[in-house]
């Protein structure tokens, strides 16, 4: 994407003129590229991680309740080789319990919703591993903007709002027709003392994985 350009006009003080002359207009540009290629992402199990019913009596007296880790298979199929990445978005922003109590929110965790009293239920984290591009094993890179990329090792935390894609020998994205990766989902619930004991609490985590064309 080409950045918008703003024209800046320098003001010169002319001999014998007390006031500087300045332009009274500014240009705005709207740019972009319409690509003929299209990609379709899918997740195994319809993208649902169902932990079922969990008894409050199974929670520890202190600390958090760690649930079994789940793994989903992410597949992206494109109709032609294309530069693309997959971006994660938390649909329950601000509801994840942060690592430190003084933090208003945690940038690496996804939320699980709130209790009827407005208490945070817990959080979950995403990770990726065993990625392939066009059926070949690949390493992954990630970026929040698509401008600068860094390595994303297997099973490293995939932060909300960040993009991940395969990289070539120069650690840059490259065109591909098929992309796949295992997505790990690690869920943790808050302690027993922070949950209501007289009502059911619904775990309500939701995230969106979008294909972004680079």
GROMACS .gro file of N, CA, C and O in nm, residues 125-207:
model
  332
  125UNK      N    1  -0.490  -1.804   2.482
  125UNK     CA    2  -0.380  -1.762   2.396
  125UNK      C    3  -0.375  -1.850   2.273
  125UNK      O    4  -0.406  -1.971   2.280
  126UNK      N    5  -0.338  -1.792   2.161
  126UNK     CA    6  -0.321  -1.866   2.036
  126UNK      C    7  -0.173  -1.882   2.005
  126UNK      O    8  -0.090  -1.798   2.041
  127UNK      N    9  -0.140  -1.990   1.937
  127UNK     CA   10  -0.005  -2.013   1.887
  127UNK      C   11  -0.015  -2.086   1.755
  127UNK      O   12  -0.122  -2.135   1.717
  128UNK      N   13   0.096  -2.093   1.682
  128UNK     CA   14   0.098  -2.165   1.554
  128UNK      C   15   0.218  -2.258   1.549
  128UNK      O   16   0.321  -2.233   1.613
  129UNK      N   17   0.204  -2.366   1.473
  129UNK     CA   18   0.314  -2.461   1.457
  129UNK      C   19   0.292  -2.543   1.330
  129UNK      O   20   0.182  -2.544   1.273
  130UNK      N   21   0.398  -2.612   1.288
  130UNK     CA   22   0.392  -2.706   1.174
  130UNK      C   23   0.329  -2.642   1.050
  130UNK      O   24   0.240  -2.698   0.987
  131UNK      N   25   0.379  -2.525   1.014
  131UNK     CA   26   0.325  -2.453   0.899
  131UNK      C   27   0.381  -2.508   0.768
  131UNK      O   28   0.496  -2.553   0.762
  132UNK      N   29   0.299  -2.504   0.664
  132UNK     CA   30   0.344  -2.540   0.529
  132UNK      C   31   0.292  -2.437   0.430
  132UNK      O   32   0.188  -2.374   0.452
  133UNK      N   33   0.366  -2.420   0.321
  133UNK     CA   34   0.324  -2.335   0.209
  133UNK      C   35   0.341  -2.415   0.083
  133UNK      O   36   0.451  -2.464   0.054
  134UNK      N   37   0.232  -2.435   0.011
  134UNK     CA   38   0.232  -2.519  -0.109
  134UNK      C   39   0.292  -2.656  -0.077
  134UNK      O   40   0.375  -2.709  -0.152
  135UNK      N   41   0.252  -2.709   0.040
  135UNK     CA   42   0.287  -2.844   0.086
  135UNK      C   43   0.434  -2.858   0.128
  135UNK      O   44   0.480  -2.969   0.154
  136UNK      N   45   0.506  -2.748   0.142
  136UNK     CA   46   0.645  -2.752   0.187
  136UNK      C   47   0.655  -2.691   0.327
  136UNK      O   48   0.598  -2.584   0.352
  137UNK      N   49   0.727  -2.756   0.419
  137UNK     CA   50   0.744  -2.698   0.554
  137UNK      C   51   0.810  -2.560   0.546
  137UNK      O   52   0.903  -2.539   0.469
  138UNK      N   53   0.759  -2.466   0.625
  138UNK     CA   54   0.811  -2.330   0.624
  138UNK      C   55   0.815  -2.275   0.766
  138UNK      O   56   0.746  -2.322   0.855
  139UNK      N   57   0.901  -2.175   0.784
  139UNK     CA   58   0.899  -2.096   0.906
  139UNK      C   59   0.801  -1.981   0.891
  139UNK      O   60   0.759  -1.947   0.780
  140UNK      N   61   0.764  -1.922   1.004
  140UNK     CA   62   0.667  -1.814   1.002
  140UNK      C   63   0.729  -1.683   1.048
  140UNK      O   64   0.824  -1.681   1.127
  141UNK      N   65   0.675  -1.575   0.996
  141UNK     CA   66   0.709  -1.441   1.040
  141UNK      C   67   0.580  -1.369   1.078
  141UNK      O   68   0.471  -1.410   1.038
  142UNK      N   69   0.592  -1.262   1.157
  142UNK     CA   70   0.473  -1.190   1.200
  142UNK      C   71   0.499  -1.040   1.200
  142UNK      O   72   0.614  -0.994   1.205
  143UNK      N   73   0.389  -0.965   1.195
  143UNK     CA   74   0.397  -0.819   1.191
  143UNK      C   75   0.263  -0.760   1.232
  143UNK      O   76   0.158  -0.815   1.200
  144UNK      N   77   0.265  -0.646   1.302
  144UNK     CA   78   0.139  -0.579   1.334
  144UNK      C   79   0.088  -0.492   1.220
  144UNK      O   80  -0.030  -0.458   1.216
  145UNK      N   81   0.176  -0.454   1.127
  145UNK     CA   82   0.139  -0.360   1.022
  145UNK      C   83   0.165  -0.410   0.881
  145UNK      O   84   0.111  -0.356   0.785
  146UNK      N   85   0.252  -0.511   0.865
  146UNK     CA   86   0.291  -0.557   0.732
  146UNK      C   87   0.411  -0.484   0.676
  146UNK      O   88   0.455  -0.515   0.566
  147UNK      N   89   0.467  -0.391   0.752
  147UNK     CA   90   0.583  -0.317   0.704
  147UNK      C   91   0.714  -0.383   0.748
  147UNK      O   92   0.808  -0.394   0.669
  148UNK      N   93   0.722  -0.424   0.874
  148UNK     CA   94   0.841  -0.489   0.928
  148UNK      C   95   0.802  -0.625   0.984
  148UNK      O   96   0.705  -0.635   1.060
  149UNK      N   97   0.878  -0.729   0.949
  149UNK     CA   98   0.846  -0.865   0.990
  149UNK      C   99   0.954  -0.920   1.083
  149UNK      O  100   1.073  -0.891   1.066
  150UNK      N  101   0.912  -1.002   1.180
  150UNK     CA  102   1.005  -1.070   1.271
  150UNK      C  103   0.969  -1.217   1.275
  150UNK      O  104   0.856  -1.256   1.242
  151UNK      N  105   1.063  -1.300   1.317
  151UNK     CA  106   1.039  -1.444   1.323
  151UNK      C  107   0.931  -1.477   1.426
  151UNK      O  108   0.922  -1.414   1.532
  152UNK      N  109   0.850  -1.578   1.394
  152UNK     CA  110   0.746  -1.628   1.485
  152UNK      C  111   0.772  -1.778   1.504
  152UNK      O  112   0.717  -1.860   1.430
  153UNK      N  113   0.856  -1.814   1.600
  153UNK     CA  114   0.890  -1.956   1.619
  153UNK      C  115   0.767  -2.042   1.648
  153UNK      O  116   0.664  -1.992   1.694
  154UNK      N  117   0.780  -2.173   1.623
  154UNK     CA  118   0.672  -2.266   1.654
  154UNK      C  119   0.626  -2.250   1.799
  154UNK      O  120   0.708  -2.239   1.891
  155UNK      N  121   0.495  -2.248   1.817
  155UNK     CA  122   0.429  -2.242   1.947
  155UNK      C  123   0.450  -2.112   2.021
  155UNK      O  124   0.421  -2.102   2.141
  156UNK      N  125   0.500  -2.010   1.953
  156UNK     CA  126   0.509  -1.878   2.016
  156UNK      C  127   0.371  -1.813   2.015
  156UNK      O  128   0.288  -1.841   1.928
  157UNK      N  129   0.345  -1.726   2.111
  157UNK     CA  130   0.213  -1.663   2.125
  157UNK      C  131   0.181  -1.575   2.006
  157UNK      O  132   0.261  -1.492   1.964
  158UNK      N  133   0.061  -1.594   1.953
  158UNK     CA  134   0.011  -1.515   1.841
  158UNK      C  135  -0.077  -1.406   1.899
  158UNK      O  136  -0.188  -1.431   1.944
  159UNK      N  137  -0.029  -1.282   1.897
  159UNK     CA  138  -0.099  -1.172   1.961
  159UNK      C  139  -0.219  -1.125   1.879
  159UNK      O  140  -0.214  -1.126   1.756
  160UNK      N  141  -0.324  -1.079   1.947
  160UNK     CA  142  -0.436  -1.019   1.874
  160UNK      C  143  -0.389  -0.899   1.791
  160UNK      O  144  -0.310  -0.818   1.837
  161UNK      N  145  -0.439  -0.891   1.669
  161UNK     CA  146  -0.406  -0.779   1.583
  161UNK      C  147  -0.281  -0.799   1.500
  161UNK      O  148  -0.248  -0.713   1.418
  162UNK      N  149  -0.210  -0.911   1.519
  162UNK     CA  150  -0.087  -0.937   1.444
  162UNK      C  151  -0.114  -1.032   1.327
  162UNK      O  152  -0.202  -1.118   1.334
  163UNK      N  153  -0.036  -1.014   1.221
  163UNK     CA  154  -0.043  -1.099   1.104
  163UNK      C  155   0.070  -1.202   1.106
  163UNK      O  156   0.181  -1.172   1.150
  164UNK      N  157   0.041  -1.322   1.056
  164UNK     CA  158   0.144  -1.425   1.041
  164UNK      C  159   0.139  -1.482   0.899
  164UNK      O  160   0.030  -1.499   0.843
  165UNK      N  161   0.256  -1.514   0.847
  165UNK     CA  162   0.265  -1.574   0.715
  165UNK      C  163   0.397  -1.648   0.702
  165UNK      O  164   0.486  -1.636   0.788
  166UNK      N  165   0.412  -1.723   0.593
  166UNK     CA  166   0.537  -1.796   0.566
  166UNK      C  167   0.641  -1.700   0.512
  166UNK      O  168   0.609  -1.596   0.454
  167UNK      N  169   0.768  -1.735   0.531
  167UNK     CA  170   0.875  -1.650   0.479
  167UNK      C  171   0.970  -1.731   0.392
  167UNK      O  172   0.982  -1.853   0.403
  168UNK      N  173   1.039  -1.658   0.303
  168UNK     CA  174   1.138  -1.720   0.216
  168UNK      C  175   1.277  -1.710   0.280
  168UNK      O  176   1.290  -1.676   0.399
  169UNK      N  177   1.381  -1.737   0.203
  169UNK     CA  178   1.517  -1.738   0.257
  169UNK      C  179   1.563  -1.601   0.304
  169UNK      O  180   1.657  -1.590   0.384
  170UNK      N  181   1.497  -1.496   0.259
  170UNK     CA  182   1.534  -1.361   0.302
  170UNK      C  183   1.443  -1.310   0.414
  170UNK      O  184   1.442  -1.190   0.443
  171UNK      N  185   1.367  -1.401   0.475
  171UNK     CA  186   1.276  -1.366   0.585
  171UNK      C  187   1.172  -1.264   0.544
  171UNK      O  188   1.136  -1.174   0.621
  172UNK      N  189   1.124  -1.278   0.422
  172UNK     CA  190   1.018  -1.190   0.370
  172UNK      C  191   0.902  -1.275   0.321
  172UNK      O  192   0.920  -1.391   0.284
  173UNK      N  193   0.780  -1.222   0.319
  173UNK     CA  194   0.667  -1.297   0.265
  173UNK      C  195   0.688  -1.330   0.117
  173UNK      O  196   0.757  -1.257   0.046
  174UNK      N  197   0.630  -1.440   0.072
  174UNK     CA  198   0.640  -1.477  -0.069
  174UNK      C  199   0.505  -1.529  -0.118
  174UNK      O  200   0.422  -1.573  -0.038
  175UNK      N  201   0.480  -1.522  -0.248
  175UNK     CA  202   0.350  -1.567  -0.300
  175UNK      C  203   0.331  -1.717  -0.281
  175UNK      O  204   0.424  -1.796  -0.298
  176UNK      N  205   0.209  -1.754  -0.244
  176UNK     CA  206   0.177  -1.896  -0.227
  176UNK      C  207   0.032  -1.920  -0.266
  176UNK      O  208  -0.051  -1.828  -0.264
  177UNK      N  209   0.003  -2.045  -0.299
  177UNK     CA  210  -0.134  -2.083  -0.335
  177UNK      C  211  -0.205  -2.150  -0.218
  177UNK      O  212  -0.325  -2.133  -0.200
  178UNK      N  213  -0.129  -2.227  -0.138
  178UNK     CA  214  -0.186  -2.296  -0.023
  178UNK      C  215  -0.101  -2.270   0.100
  178UNK      O  216   0.023  -2.273   0.093
  179UNK      N  217  -0.169  -2.246   0.211
  179UNK     CA  218  -0.100  -2.224   0.339
  179UNK      C  219  -0.174  -2.302   0.446
  179UNK      O  220  -0.297  -2.307   0.448
  180UNK      N  221  -0.100  -2.365   0.535
  180UNK     CA  222  -0.164  -2.437   0.646
  180UNK      C  223  -0.077  -2.425   0.771
  180UNK      O  224   0.045  -2.407   0.762
  181UNK      N  225  -0.141  -2.437   0.886
  181UNK     CA  226  -0.070  -2.434   1.014
  181UNK      C  227  -0.163  -2.488   1.122
  181UNK      O  228  -0.285  -2.478   1.112
  182UNK      N  229  -0.103  -2.547   1.223
  182UNK     CA  230  -0.179  -2.587   1.340
  182UNK      C  231  -0.190  -2.467   1.434
  182UNK      O  232  -0.091  -2.400   1.463
  183UNK      N  233  -0.312  -2.441   1.480
  183UNK     CA  234  -0.337  -2.330   1.572
  183UNK      C  235  -0.367  -2.387   1.710
  183UNK      O  236  -0.467  -2.457   1.729
  184UNK      N  237  -0.279  -2.360   1.805
  184UNK     CA  238  -0.299  -2.404   1.942
  184UNK      C  239  -0.385  -2.304   2.019
  184UNK      O  240  -0.368  -2.183   2.004
  185UNK      N  241  -0.477  -2.357   2.100
  185UNK     CA  242  -0.566  -2.273   2.180
  185UNK      C  243  -0.551  -2.315   2.326
  185UNK      O  244  -0.590  -2.425   2.365
  186UNK      N  245  -0.490  -2.228   2.407
  186UNK     CA  246  -0.466  -2.256   2.549
  186UNK      C  247  -0.556  -2.166   2.634
  186UNK      O  248  -0.539  -2.044   2.634
  187UNK      N  249  -0.651  -2.228   2.706
  187UNK     CA  250  -0.753  -2.155   2.781
  187UNK      C  251  -0.728  -2.165   2.931
  187UNK      O  252  -0.701  -2.274   2.983
  188UNK      N  253  -0.741  -2.052   2.999
  188UNK     CA  254  -0.725  -2.048   3.145
  188UNK      C  255  -0.841  -1.970   3.204
  188UNK      O  256  -0.877  -1.862   3.155
  189UNK      N  257  -0.900  -2.024   3.312
  189UNK     CA  258  -1.014  -1.959   3.378
  189UNK      C  259  -0.970  -1.899   3.511
  189UNK      O  260  -0.874  -1.943   3.573
  190UNK      N  261  -1.044  -1.799   3.554
  190UNK     CA  262  -1.013  -1.733   3.679
  190UNK      C  263  -1.039  -1.826   3.799
  190UNK      O  264  -1.093  -1.935   3.784
  191UNK      N  265  -1.000  -1.783   3.917
  191UNK     CA  266  -1.016  -1.865   4.036
  191UNK      C  267  -1.159  -1.877   4.083
  191UNK      O  268  -1.247  -1.796   4.048
  192UNK      N  269  -1.184  -1.977   4.166
  192UNK     CA  270  -1.319  -2.005   4.216
  192UNK      C  271  -1.379  -1.887   4.290
  192UNK      O  272  -1.499  -1.857   4.277
  193UNK      N  273  -1.299  -1.816   4.366
  193UNK     CA  274  -1.351  -1.707   4.448
  193UNK      C  275  -1.398  -1.587   4.366
  193UNK      O  276  -1.469  -1.501   4.417
  194UNK      N  277  -1.359  -1.582   4.238
  194UNK     CA  278  -1.399  -1.471   4.152
  194UNK      C  279  -1.519  -1.505   4.064
  194UNK      O  280  -1.558  -1.423   3.980
  195UNK      N  281  -1.577  -1.623   4.081
  195UNK     CA  282  -1.691  -1.665   4.000
  195UNK      C  283  -1.816  -1.681   4.086
  195UNK      O  284  -1.807  -1.722   4.202
  196UNK      N  285  -1.933  -1.648   4.032
  196UNK     CA  286  -2.056  -1.670   4.107
  196UNK      C  287  -2.083  -1.819   4.122
  196UNK      O  288  -2.061  -1.897   4.029
  197UNK      N  289  -2.127  -1.861   4.239
  197UNK     CA  290  -2.148  -2.005   4.264
  197UNK      C  291  -2.294  -2.045   4.248
  197UNK      O  292  -2.326  -2.163   4.252
  198UNK      N  293  -2.384  -1.947   4.228
  198UNK     CA  294  -2.527  -1.978   4.221
  198UNK      C  295  -2.581  -1.970   4.079
  198UNK      O  296  -2.702  -1.982   4.059
  199UNK      N  297  -2.496  -1.952   3.978
  199UNK     CA  298  -2.543  -1.943   3.840
  199UNK      C  299  -2.439  -2.000   3.745
  199UNK      O  300  -2.321  -2.012   3.779
  200UNK      N  301  -2.485  -2.039   3.627
  200UNK     CA  302  -2.393  -2.087   3.524
  200UNK      C  303  -2.322  -1.968   3.460
  200UNK      O  304  -2.382  -1.863   3.437
  201UNK      N  305  -2.194  -1.987   3.432
  201UNK     CA  306  -2.114  -1.884   3.367
  201UNK      C  307  -2.074  -1.937   3.230
  201UNK      O  308  -2.016  -2.045   3.219
  202UNK      N  309  -2.104  -1.861   3.127
  202UNK     CA  310  -2.077  -1.905   2.990
  202UNK      C  311  -1.942  -1.852   2.942
  202UNK      O  312  -1.918  -1.731   2.943
  203UNK      N  313  -1.855  -1.945   2.902
  203UNK     CA  314  -1.728  -1.907   2.840
  203UNK      C  315  -1.759  -1.858   2.700
  203UNK      O  316  -1.819  -1.929   2.620
  204UNK      N  317  -1.716  -1.737   2.669
  204UNK     CA  318  -1.762  -1.671   2.546
  204UNK      C  319  -1.646  -1.610   2.467
  204UNK      O  320  -1.651  -1.494   2.428
  205UNK      N  321  -1.544  -1.689   2.443
  205UNK     CA  322  -1.432  -1.640   2.363
  205UNK      C  323  -1.465  -1.642   2.215
  205UNK      O  324  -1.534  -1.731   2.166
  206UNK      N  325  -1.419  -1.541   2.143
  206UNK     CA  326  -1.444  -1.533   1.999
  206UNK      C  327  -1.331  -1.455   1.933
  206UNK      O  328  -1.293  -1.347   1.980
  207UNK      N  329  -1.280  -1.509   1.824
  207UNK     CA  330  -1.174  -1.442   1.748
  207UNK      C  331  -1.202  -1.460   1.600
  207UNK      O  332  -1.271  -1.554   1.559
   0.00000   0.00000   0.00000
